[in-house]
Amino acid sequence: MPTYRAPLASLRFLLHDVLDAPGVLAGAGWAEVSAELIDDVLSQAARFTEEVIAPADAPADREGARCTADGVRLPEGLRSAYRAWVEGEWGGLAGDPAYGGQGLPEVLDTAVTEMVCGAGLAFSIVPGLTRGAVRAIAAHGGDALKARWLPPMVRGEWTGAMALTEPQAGTDLGLLRTRAEPAGDGTHRITGQKMFISAADHDLTDNVVHLVLARLPDAPPGTRGISLFLVPRALPDGARNAWRVLSVEAKMGLHASPTCVVAYDGATGWLVGEAHRGLPAMFTMMNHERLFVAVQGIGAGEAATGMAEAYARDRLQGRAPDGPHAPDRPADPITAHPDVRRMLLTARALTEAGRALALWTALAMDRAHHSGDPAVQREAEGWAALLTPVLKAAGTDFGFEAAVLAQQVMGGHGYIRDNDVERIVRDVRATQIYEGTNGVQALDLVGRKLAMDGGRPLRRLLDAIDGTAAALAADPDTAGLAAPLAAATDRLRGAVAGLGEAPSPLTAAAVATDTLRLLALVAYGWMWGLMALAAVRRRRAGGGDAAFLAGRLALARFFSAKLLPDTLALEARIRAGHATVTDPDGGPPGA
């Protein structure tokens, strides 16, 4: 069966032709990040993910993570792949050079991360969480804390995990009970139990650094009383810290990634940032992790779609409705059947647009961090804040949908454990749940992000999409894409305005998921507009792969005609409001 193939052509097209990443990065202080450097990193990452990570994924899934008396043990293939990862210095690609990183931009790291996620979703969790922990410590830790813990974490020699959830406290972190008692020597003793802790323990590295939310003795109630602590497995003197793994969860997927229940029995921890200000510090990590999880969904969608495409080209079954497409063969490839093409095109169109929006957002973050211009920084941070919940939810929802479509294309072969798509469907399902369920992302969007900064980020987004629609209309090769995008944008504008005028606070909560999906589809349509314009420019300039560029235009037309009309139904559901959802006599929830 086909295995993972990195989407190099798509990544290069997006970074060079659509986003002009080298030019944007040069303006933000990365003059050394040339087009040649970007292509070299992408090529090396493609080889590494295809040849090292992907072959380890299926055996690791079959073997799974094991909880032993000596700690959690991972499959040998995963350990070998991780050793190669550290030796190749991949973990520090975008890390701060002050701590041993290479200092490359986030947009390039995002492209590499997508390939890692596509090749092995379980593998991706350890480096992904470590990068998030590094960000939180770098942003909020003191100098001594950063000097001690960051260099080995940036190099990947130690890994990170975040410990938030407790049996009684998931999304509502104000309910957590884990305690932190001052020890009198600048450290604290952490006591409590956490669950659903990804990569909490393993034998990949000598140390695992937990970022733990806990309450000090004088903590006020609720989220205002939460502090953040660094709690390693191995203390600076080499002694084992006082925490232990009680169990590894038996999960639907991600069998090679240990999701643990952890007991802290007076474990030594160091305060990160200010007392009682742990939640803002943790959100530095969580926001990065939400973008990472979006990329997980996109990578999984890409992997499944590529496998289904390869299968469909070879699988012979029946004849096409318009007559034989392969008259010299006993049957046609199933790519000749319109419904199979519909599924493949849907999966491909969603995956490519998600990739484009993720890279666009990462480039905005690079501008925010490195431009030095406060106005540019404020604008870019607004873009990233607005799009973080959209990307997390849409990237994972559409990634799961793409994987299920790929499974359907492959029929019975897609349901068999020997084939990779079955595993991808199981693995990617978790991405819709962890790092804040997608329903929580929708509530964040309608409750905070749409109105953020007086609504300016949303207005900038709508104005940018309007500008793209105008550019599409002005070019005869893309004019047919303009009106559908403009109409969908107007639906979004009207739906959001209606939320602001709703008389009940129940309305926004009841239609939050539909609102997020509407915004996501419009943003994806925007990305397809940008890709179509770039493909036409490239074709007229006489460069590029003609078939690839024609494929971009065909996918843009498919998205416009077949997927963007979903915004009509979403608008209708949003305008229907909350009554049928919250009616106490409306059915089982109130029974």
Coordinates of C-alpha atoms in Angstrom, one line a residue:
M1 CA 0.0 0.0 0.0
P2 CA 1.1 3.6 -0.6
T3 CA 3.0 5.4 2.2
Y4 CA 3.5 9.0 3.1
R5 CA 4.8 11.4 0.5
A6 CA 5.7 15.0 1.6
P7 CA 3.8 17.7 -0.3
L8 CA 6.9 19.5 -1.5
A9 CA 5.4 21.0 -4.6
S10 CA 2.5 22.5 -2.6
L11 CA 4.7 23.9 0.1
R12 CA 7.1 25.5 -2.3
F13 CA 4.3 27.0 -4.3
L14 CA 2.7 28.5 -1.2
L15 CA 5.9 29.8 0.3
H16 CA 7.3 31.3 -2.9
D17 CA 4.5 32.2 -5.2
V18 CA 1.5 32.8 -2.9
L19 CA 3.0 34.2 0.2
D20 CA 6.4 35.5 -1.0
A21 CA 7.9 34.3 2.2
P22 CA 11.5 35.2 1.4
G23 CA 10.5 38.8 0.7
V24 CA 8.3 39.1 3.8
L25 CA 10.9 37.6 6.0
A26 CA 13.6 39.8 4.7
G27 CA 11.4 42.8 5.7
A28 CA 11.1 41.3 9.2
G29 CA 14.8 40.8 9.8
W30 CA 15.5 37.5 8.2
A31 CA 17.5 38.6 5.1
E32 CA 19.5 35.4 5.3
V33 CA 16.5 33.2 4.8
S34 CA 16.7 32.9 1.0
A35 CA 14.5 31.0 -1.3
E36 CA 17.3 28.5 -1.7
L37 CA 17.6 28.0 2.1
I38 CA 13.9 27.4 2.3
D39 CA 13.9 24.8 -0.5
D40 CA 16.9 23.1 1.1
V41 CA 15.3 22.8 4.5
L42 CA 12.1 21.5 2.9
S43 CA 13.9 18.9 0.9
Q44 CA 15.8 17.6 3.8
A45 CA 12.7 17.5 6.0
A46 CA 10.8 15.6 3.3
R47 CA 13.5 13.0 3.2
F48 CA 13.7 12.7 6.9
T49 CA 9.9 12.4 7.4
E50 CA 9.5 9.9 4.5
E51 CA 12.5 7.7 5.3
V52 CA 12.8 7.9 9.1
I53 CA 9.5 8.9 10.8
A54 CA 6.9 7.3 8.4
P55 CA 8.3 3.8 8.5
A56 CA 8.2 3.8 12.3
D57 CA 4.6 4.9 12.6
A58 CA 2.6 1.6 11.9
P59 CA 4.9 -0.7 14.0
A60 CA 4.8 1.8 16.9
D61 CA 1.0 1.9 16.7
R62 CA 0.8 -1.9 16.9
E63 CA 3.3 -2.0 19.8
G64 CA 2.0 1.0 21.7
A65 CA 3.2 2.8 24.8
R66 CA 3.6 0.7 28.0
C67 CA 3.5 1.7 31.7
T68 CA 6.1 -0.3 33.6
A69 CA 7.5 -0.2 37.1
D70 CA 10.5 1.8 35.7
G71 CA 8.3 4.3 33.9
V72 CA 6.7 4.5 30.4
R73 CA 8.4 2.6 27.6
L74 CA 7.8 3.5 23.9
P75 CA 8.3 1.3 20.8
E76 CA 11.9 0.9 19.6
G77 CA 11.1 2.4 16.2
L78 CA 9.9 5.6 17.8
R79 CA 13.0 5.7 20.0
S80 CA 15.3 5.3 16.9
A81 CA 13.4 8.0 15.0
Y82 CA 13.6 10.4 17.9
R83 CA 17.4 9.8 18.2
A84 CA 17.7 10.7 14.6
W85 CA 15.6 13.8 15.1
V86 CA 17.9 15.0 17.9
E87 CA 21.0 14.2 15.9
G88 CA 19.6 16.2 12.9
E89 CA 18.9 19.2 15.2
W90 CA 15.3 19.4 13.9
G91 CA 13.8 20.3 17.3
G92 CA 15.7 23.6 17.4
L93 CA 14.9 24.8 13.9
A94 CA 13.0 27.9 15.1
G95 CA 14.6 27.9 18.5
D96 CA 16.3 30.9 20.0
P97 CA 20.1 30.8 19.2
A98 CA 20.8 32.0 22.7
Y99 CA 19.7 28.6 23.9
G100 CA 21.1 26.5 21.0
G101 CA 18.4 27.0 18.4
Q102 CA 18.9 27.8 14.8
G103 CA 16.7 30.9 14.8
L104 CA 14.8 30.2 11.6
P105 CA 11.3 31.6 11.1
E106 CA 8.0 30.1 12.4
V107 CA 6.6 29.8 8.9
L108 CA 9.4 27.4 7.9
D109 CA 9.1 25.5 11.1
T110 CA 5.3 25.2 10.4
A111 CA 6.0 23.7 7.0
V112 CA 8.4 21.1 8.5
T113 CA 6.0 20.4 11.3
E114 CA 3.2 19.6 8.9
M115 CA 5.5 17.0 7.2
V116 CA 6.3 15.5 10.6
C117 CA 2.6 15.3 11.5
G118 CA 1.7 13.7 8.2
A119 CA 4.5 11.1 8.5
G120 CA 3.7 10.2 12.2
L121 CA 1.1 11.9 14.3
A122 CA 2.1 10.0 17.4
F123 CA 5.7 11.0 16.9
S124 CA 4.9 14.7 16.4
I125 CA 3.4 15.1 19.9
V126 CA 6.7 15.0 21.8
P127 CA 8.6 17.7 19.8
G128 CA 5.4 19.7 19.4
L129 CA 4.8 19.9 23.2
T130 CA 8.5 20.6 23.8
R131 CA 8.4 23.6 21.5
G132 CA 5.3 25.0 23.4
A133 CA 6.9 24.5 26.8
V134 CA 10.1 26.2 25.6
R135 CA 8.0 29.2 24.5
A136 CA 6.3 29.5 27.9
I137 CA 9.5 29.2 29.8
A138 CA 11.3 31.7 27.5
A139 CA 8.4 34.2 27.8
H140 CA 7.8 34.0 31.5
G141 CA 10.7 32.3 33.3
G142 CA 13.5 34.1 35.1
D143 CA 17.0 34.2 33.7
A144 CA 18.3 31.3 36.0
L145 CA 15.4 29.1 35.1
K146 CA 15.9 29.7 31.3
A147 CA 19.6 29.2 31.5
R148 CA 19.2 25.9 33.3
W149 CA 16.3 24.3 31.4
L150 CA 16.0 25.8 27.9
P151 CA 19.3 24.6 26.2
P152 CA 18.6 20.9 26.5
M153 CA 15.0 21.3 25.7
V154 CA 15.7 23.4 22.6
R155 CA 18.2 20.7 21.5
G156 CA 15.5 18.0 22.1
E157 CA 17.7 16.2 24.7
W158 CA 14.9 16.9 27.2
T159 CA 11.3 17.2 26.4
G160 CA 8.3 19.1 27.7
A161 CA 4.7 18.4 28.7
M162 CA 1.9 20.5 30.1
A163 CA -0.2 19.3 33.1
L164 CA -3.5 21.1 33.3
T165 CA -6.4 18.7 33.4
E166 CA -7.6 17.0 36.6
P167 CA -10.4 14.4 37.1
Q168 CA -12.8 17.1 38.1
A169 CA -11.3 20.1 36.1
G170 CA -11.0 20.0 32.4
T171 CA -11.8 23.1 30.4
D172 CA -12.9 24.9 33.6
L173 CA -9.4 25.2 35.1
G174 CA -10.8 27.3 38.0
L175 CA -11.8 24.0 39.6
L176 CA -8.3 22.5 39.8
R177 CA -7.1 21.4 43.3
T178 CA -3.3 20.7 42.8
R179 CA -1.4 22.5 45.6
A180 CA 1.9 24.2 45.7
E181 CA 3.6 24.8 49.1
P182 CA 6.6 27.0 49.4
A183 CA 9.7 25.0 50.5
G184 CA 11.6 28.0 51.9
D185 CA 14.5 27.5 49.4
G186 CA 13.0 29.2 46.4
T187 CA 11.2 26.0 45.3
H188 CA 7.7 24.6 45.9
R189 CA 6.3 21.2 46.7
I190 CA 3.6 20.2 44.3
T191 CA 0.9 17.8 45.4
G192 CA -2.1 16.6 43.4
Q193 CA -3.2 14.5 40.4
K194 CA -3.4 15.3 36.7
M195 CA -4.8 13.3 33.8
F196 CA -4.8 13.3 30.0
I197 CA -1.2 14.4 30.1
S198 CA 0.3 13.8 26.7
A199 CA 4.0 12.6 26.6
A200 CA 4.1 12.9 30.4
D201 CA 6.7 10.2 30.6
H202 CA 8.8 8.1 28.2
D203 CA 12.2 6.7 27.6
L204 CA 13.2 8.9 24.6
T205 CA 15.2 11.3 26.8
D206 CA 16.8 11.5 30.2
N207 CA 14.4 14.2 31.4
V208 CA 10.8 15.3 30.9
V209 CA 9.9 18.8 32.1
H210 CA 6.3 19.3 33.2
L211 CA 4.6 22.7 33.3
V212 CA 2.0 22.3 36.0
L213 CA -0.9 24.5 37.1
A214 CA -1.3 24.6 40.8
R215 CA -2.6 26.8 43.7
L216 CA -0.4 28.5 46.3
P217 CA -1.7 28.6 49.9
D218 CA -2.8 32.2 49.6
A219 CA -4.4 31.7 46.1
P220 CA -7.7 33.5 45.5
P221 CA -10.5 31.2 44.1
G222 CA -11.1 30.5 40.5
T223 CA -8.7 31.1 37.6
R224 CA -7.2 34.1 39.3
G225 CA -5.5 31.9 41.9
I226 CA -3.6 29.6 39.5
S227 CA 0.2 29.6 39.3
L228 CA 2.5 27.8 36.9
F229 CA 5.4 25.6 38.0
L230 CA 8.2 23.8 36.2
V231 CA 8.3 20.3 37.6
P232 CA 11.0 18.0 36.0
R233 CA 11.3 14.3 36.2
A234 CA 15.0 14.5 37.1
L235 CA 16.2 17.2 39.5
P236 CA 19.4 19.2 38.9
D237 CA 21.4 16.8 41.1
G238 CA 20.1 13.8 39.1
A239 CA 17.7 12.6 41.7
R240 CA 14.2 11.4 40.7
N241 CA 11.5 14.0 41.5
A242 CA 8.5 12.9 43.5
W243 CA 6.0 12.3 40.8
R244 CA 4.9 9.1 39.1
V245 CA 2.7 7.8 36.3
L246 CA -0.3 5.9 37.6
S247 CA -1.4 4.7 34.2
V248 CA -1.3 5.2 30.5
E249 CA -4.8 5.7 29.0
A250 CA -6.1 3.0 26.6
K251 CA -7.1 5.2 23.7
M252 CA -8.9 4.9 20.4
G253 CA -5.8 6.0 18.6
L254 CA -2.3 7.5 19.1
H255 CA -1.3 4.3 20.7
A256 CA 2.4 5.1 20.6
S257 CA 1.9 8.4 22.3
P258 CA 1.6 8.0 26.1
T259 CA -1.4 9.9 27.6
C260 CA -0.8 9.6 31.3
V261 CA -2.4 10.0 34.7
V262 CA 0.2 11.5 37.0
A263 CA 0.4 11.8 40.7
Y264 CA 2.6 14.6 42.2
D265 CA 3.6 13.6 45.8
G266 CA 5.3 16.7 47.1
A267 CA 7.3 17.1 43.8
T268 CA 9.9 19.9 43.6
G269 CA 8.8 22.7 41.3
W270 CA 9.9 26.2 40.4
L271 CA 7.5 29.1 39.9
V272 CA 7.3 30.3 36.3
G273 CA 6.4 33.9 36.1
E274 CA 4.3 35.7 38.8
A275 CA 2.3 34.0 41.5
H276 CA -1.4 33.7 40.7
R277 CA -0.6 34.6 37.0
G278 CA -0.1 31.0 35.8
L279 CA -3.0 31.0 33.3
P280 CA -1.7 33.8 31.1
A281 CA 1.7 32.1 31.2
M282 CA 0.2 28.8 30.3
F283 CA -1.7 30.4 27.4
T284 CA 1.6 31.3 25.8
M285 CA 2.1 27.5 25.4
M286 CA -1.6 26.7 24.7
N287 CA -2.0 29.2 21.9
H288 CA 1.1 27.8 20.2
E289 CA -0.1 24.3 20.8
R290 CA -3.5 25.1 19.2
L291 CA -1.8 26.2 16.1
F292 CA 0.4 23.0 16.3
V293 CA -2.7 20.9 16.6
A294 CA -4.2 22.6 13.6
V295 CA -1.1 21.6 11.6
Q296 CA -1.5 18.0 13.0
G297 CA -5.0 17.9 11.4
I298 CA -3.7 19.3 8.1
G299 CA -0.8 16.9 8.0
A300 CA -3.0 13.9 8.7
G301 CA -5.5 15.1 6.1
E302 CA -2.6 15.4 3.6
A303 CA -1.3 11.9 4.4
A304 CA -4.6 10.2 4.1
T305 CA -5.6 12.1 0.9
G306 CA -2.3 11.2 -0.8
M307 CA -2.7 7.6 0.0
A308 CA -6.3 7.5 -1.3
E309 CA -5.2 9.3 -4.5
A310 CA -2.5 6.7 -5.1
Y311 CA -4.9 3.8 -4.3
A312 CA -7.6 5.3 -6.6
R313 CA -5.3 5.6 -9.6
D314 CA -4.4 1.9 -9.4
R315 CA -7.7 0.4 -8.3
L316 CA -9.8 -1.0 -11.2
Q317 CA -13.5 -1.3 -10.8
G318 CA -16.4 -0.9 -13.3
R319 CA -16.7 1.5 -16.2
A320 CA -17.2 5.2 -16.0
P321 CA -20.7 6.5 -16.8
D322 CA -19.5 8.2 -19.9
G323 CA -17.8 5.1 -21.3
P324 CA -14.4 3.4 -20.8
H325 CA -11.5 5.5 -19.7
A326 CA -9.1 2.6 -20.0
P327 CA -10.4 0.5 -22.9
D328 CA -7.3 -1.6 -23.0
R329 CA -7.8 -2.7 -19.4
P330 CA -10.6 -4.9 -17.9
A331 CA -12.0 -2.0 -15.9
D332 CA -11.4 1.7 -15.3
P333 CA -9.4 3.2 -12.4
I334 CA -11.9 4.4 -9.8
T335 CA -10.7 7.9 -10.4
A336 CA -13.0 7.8 -13.5
H337 CA -16.1 7.6 -11.3
P338 CA -17.5 11.1 -10.4
D339 CA -18.3 10.3 -6.8
V340 CA -14.8 9.1 -6.1
R341 CA -13.5 12.2 -7.8
R342 CA -15.8 14.3 -5.6
M343 CA -14.4 12.7 -2.4
L344 CA -10.8 13.1 -3.5
L345 CA -11.3 16.7 -4.6
T346 CA -13.0 17.6 -1.4
A347 CA -10.2 16.2 0.7
R348 CA -7.6 17.8 -1.4
A349 CA -9.3 21.2 -1.5
L350 CA -9.8 21.3 2.2
T351 CA -6.2 20.2 3.0
E352 CA -4.5 22.6 0.6
A353 CA -6.5 25.6 1.9
G354 CA -5.8 24.7 5.5
R355 CA -2.1 24.5 4.7
A356 CA -2.2 27.9 3.1
L357 CA -4.0 29.5 6.0
A358 CA -1.6 27.9 8.5
L359 CA 1.4 29.2 6.7
W360 CA -0.2 32.6 6.2
T361 CA -0.8 32.8 10.0
A362 CA 2.7 31.6 10.8
L363 CA 4.2 34.3 8.6
A364 CA 2.0 36.9 10.4
M365 CA 3.5 35.6 13.7
D366 CA 7.0 36.0 12.3
R367 CA 6.2 39.6 11.4
A368 CA 4.8 40.2 14.8
H369 CA 7.9 38.9 16.6
H370 CA 10.7 40.4 14.4
S371 CA 9.5 43.5 12.6
G372 CA 10.4 45.9 15.4
D373 CA 7.5 48.2 14.3
P374 CA 4.8 48.4 17.0
A375 CA 2.0 48.9 14.5
V376 CA 3.1 45.9 12.4
Q377 CA 3.4 43.9 15.6
R378 CA -0.1 44.8 16.8
E379 CA -1.7 44.1 13.4
A380 CA 0.1 40.7 13.0
E381 CA -0.7 39.6 16.6
G382 CA -4.4 40.5 15.9
W383 CA -4.4 38.3 12.8
A384 CA -2.9 35.4 14.7
A385 CA -5.2 35.8 17.7
L386 CA -8.3 35.9 15.5
L387 CA -7.3 32.9 13.4
T388 CA -5.9 30.6 16.2
P389 CA -9.3 29.2 17.2
V390 CA -10.4 29.1 13.5
L391 CA -7.4 27.1 12.5
K392 CA -7.4 24.8 15.4
A393 CA -11.1 23.8 14.8
A394 CA -11.1 23.9 11.0
G395 CA -7.7 22.3 10.6
T396 CA -8.7 19.3 12.7
D397 CA -12.4 19.1 11.7
F398 CA -11.5 19.2 8.0
G399 CA -8.5 17.0 8.6
F400 CA -10.7 14.3 10.1
E401 CA -13.2 14.7 7.3
A402 CA -10.5 14.3 4.7
A403 CA -9.2 11.2 6.4
V404 CA -12.7 9.7 6.5
L405 CA -13.2 10.5 2.8
A406 CA -9.9 8.9 2.0
Q407 CA -11.0 5.8 3.9
Q408 CA -14.3 5.8 2.0
V409 CA -12.4 6.0 -1.3
M410 CA -10.4 2.9 -0.4
G411 CA -13.5 1.0 0.7
G412 CA -12.8 -2.2 2.7
H413 CA -9.0 -1.6 2.3
G414 CA -9.4 1.7 4.1
Y415 CA -11.0 -0.1 7.1
I416 CA -8.3 -2.7 7.5
R417 CA -5.6 -2.2 10.1
D418 CA -2.8 -3.3 7.8
N419 CA -3.3 -0.1 5.7
D420 CA -2.3 3.3 6.9
V421 CA -5.5 5.3 6.5
E422 CA -7.3 3.3 9.2
R423 CA -4.7 4.4 11.7
I424 CA -4.8 8.0 10.5
V425 CA -8.6 8.1 11.1
R426 CA -8.1 6.9 14.6
D427 CA -5.2 9.2 15.4
V428 CA -6.5 12.4 13.9
R429 CA -9.8 12.1 15.8
A430 CA -8.1 13.2 19.0
T431 CA -7.0 16.5 17.5
Q432 CA -10.6 17.7 17.6
I433 CA -10.7 17.1 21.3
Y434 CA -7.4 18.0 22.9
E435 CA -5.9 21.5 23.5
G436 CA -9.5 22.7 23.9
T437 CA -12.3 21.0 22.1
N438 CA -13.5 22.5 18.9
G439 CA -16.6 23.6 20.6
V440 CA -14.5 25.6 23.0
Q441 CA -12.6 27.1 20.1
A442 CA -15.9 28.3 18.6
L443 CA -17.0 29.9 21.9
D444 CA -13.6 31.6 22.1
L445 CA -14.2 33.0 18.6
V446 CA -17.7 34.4 19.2
G447 CA -17.1 35.4 22.8
R448 CA -13.8 37.1 22.5
K449 CA -12.0 37.1 19.2
L450 CA -14.7 38.6 16.9
A451 CA -15.0 41.7 19.1
M452 CA -11.3 41.9 20.0
D453 CA -9.6 45.3 19.7
G454 CA -12.9 46.8 18.7
G455 CA -13.4 44.3 15.9
R456 CA -10.4 45.6 14.0
P457 CA -8.8 42.1 13.2
L458 CA -12.1 40.9 11.8
R459 CA -12.6 44.0 9.7
R460 CA -9.0 43.7 8.4
L461 CA -9.7 40.1 7.4
L462 CA -13.0 41.0 5.6
D463 CA -11.2 43.9 3.8
A464 CA -8.4 41.6 2.7
I465 CA -10.9 39.0 1.3
D466 CA -12.8 41.8 -0.4
G467 CA -9.5 42.9 -2.0
T468 CA -8.8 39.4 -3.2
A469 CA -12.3 39.1 -4.7
A470 CA -11.7 42.3 -6.6
A471 CA -8.4 41.1 -7.9
L472 CA -10.1 37.8 -9.0
A473 CA -12.8 39.8 -10.8
A474 CA -10.2 41.9 -12.7
D475 CA -8.5 38.9 -14.3
P476 CA -10.4 37.0 -17.0
D477 CA -8.8 33.7 -16.0
T478 CA -10.1 34.0 -12.4
A479 CA -13.2 36.2 -12.8
G480 CA -15.6 33.2 -12.2
L481 CA -14.2 32.8 -8.7
A482 CA -14.9 36.4 -7.6
A483 CA -18.7 36.5 -7.1
P484 CA -19.0 33.3 -5.0
L485 CA -16.2 34.5 -2.7
A486 CA -17.7 38.0 -2.4
A487 CA -21.2 36.6 -1.7
A488 CA -19.8 34.2 1.0
T489 CA -17.9 37.1 2.6
D490 CA -21.1 39.2 2.7
R491 CA -22.9 36.2 4.4
L492 CA -20.2 36.1 7.0
R493 CA -20.3 39.9 7.5
G494 CA -24.0 39.8 8.0
A495 CA -24.0 36.8 10.3
V496 CA -21.5 38.4 12.6
A497 CA -23.4 41.6 12.7
G498 CA -26.5 39.7 13.6
L499 CA -24.7 38.1 16.6
G500 CA -23.9 41.6 17.9
E501 CA -27.6 42.5 17.7
A502 CA -29.0 39.3 19.2
P503 CA -31.1 40.1 22.3
S504 CA -30.1 36.9 24.2
P505 CA -26.6 35.8 25.3
L506 CA -27.7 32.3 24.4
T507 CA -27.7 33.1 20.7
A508 CA -23.9 33.4 20.2
A509 CA -23.2 30.2 22.2
A510 CA -25.8 28.2 20.3
V511 CA -24.5 29.2 16.9
A512 CA -20.8 29.4 17.7
T513 CA -19.8 26.2 15.9
D514 CA -21.7 27.2 12.7
T515 CA -20.1 30.7 12.9
L516 CA -16.6 29.3 13.1
R517 CA -17.2 27.0 10.2
L518 CA -18.7 29.8 8.2
L519 CA -15.6 32.0 8.9
A520 CA -13.3 29.0 8.1
L521 CA -14.9 28.3 4.7
V522 CA -14.7 32.0 3.8
A523 CA -11.0 32.1 4.9
Y524 CA -10.3 28.9 2.9
G525 CA -12.0 30.5 -0.1
W526 CA -9.7 33.5 0.4
M527 CA -6.7 31.2 0.3
W528 CA -8.0 29.6 -2.9
G529 CA -8.4 33.0 -4.4
L530 CA -4.8 33.8 -3.6
M531 CA -3.6 30.5 -4.9
A532 CA -5.6 31.0 -8.1
L533 CA -4.1 34.4 -8.7
A534 CA -0.6 33.1 -8.0
A535 CA -1.0 30.2 -10.4
V536 CA -2.1 32.5 -13.2
R537 CA 0.8 34.8 -12.5
R538 CA 3.3 31.9 -12.6
R539 CA 1.8 30.4 -15.7
R540 CA 2.0 33.7 -17.6
A541 CA 5.6 34.2 -16.5
G542 CA 6.4 30.9 -18.2
G543 CA 7.6 29.1 -15.1
G544 CA 6.5 26.2 -13.0
D545 CA 4.9 22.8 -13.7
A546 CA 2.0 23.4 -16.0
A547 CA 0.0 20.5 -14.8
F548 CA 0.5 21.5 -11.2
L549 CA -0.6 25.1 -11.9
A550 CA -3.7 23.8 -13.8
G551 CA -4.5 21.7 -10.9
R552 CA -4.5 24.7 -8.5
L553 CA -7.0 26.5 -10.7
A554 CA -9.2 23.4 -11.0
L555 CA -9.2 22.9 -7.3
A556 CA -10.0 26.6 -6.8
R557 CA -13.0 26.2 -9.1
F558 CA -14.1 23.0 -7.3
F559 CA -13.9 24.7 -3.9
S560 CA -15.9 27.7 -5.2
A561 CA -18.6 25.7 -6.8
K562 CA -18.9 22.7 -4.4
L563 CA -17.8 23.7 -1.0
L564 CA -18.2 27.5 -0.6
P565 CA -22.1 27.1 -1.1
D566 CA -22.1 25.4 2.3
T567 CA -22.0 29.0 3.6
L568 CA -25.6 29.4 2.6
A569 CA -26.7 26.6 5.0
L570 CA -24.5 27.9 7.7
E571 CA -25.9 31.4 7.4
A572 CA -29.4 30.0 7.6
R573 CA -28.6 28.0 10.8
I574 CA -26.9 31.0 12.4
R575 CA -29.9 33.3 11.6
A576 CA -32.3 30.6 13.1
G577 CA -30.8 31.6 16.5
H578 CA -30.9 29.6 19.7
A579 CA -34.6 28.8 20.3
T580 CA -34.6 25.2 19.1
V581 CA -31.3 24.4 20.8
T582 CA -32.2 25.9 24.2
D583 CA -36.0 25.1 24.3
P584 CA -36.5 23.3 27.6
D585 CA -39.3 21.2 26.0
G586 CA -37.3 20.5 22.9
G587 CA -36.2 16.9 23.6
P588 CA -33.8 14.6 25.4
P589 CA -31.4 17.2 26.9
G590 CA -34.2 18.6 29.1
A591 CA -35.8 15.3 29.8

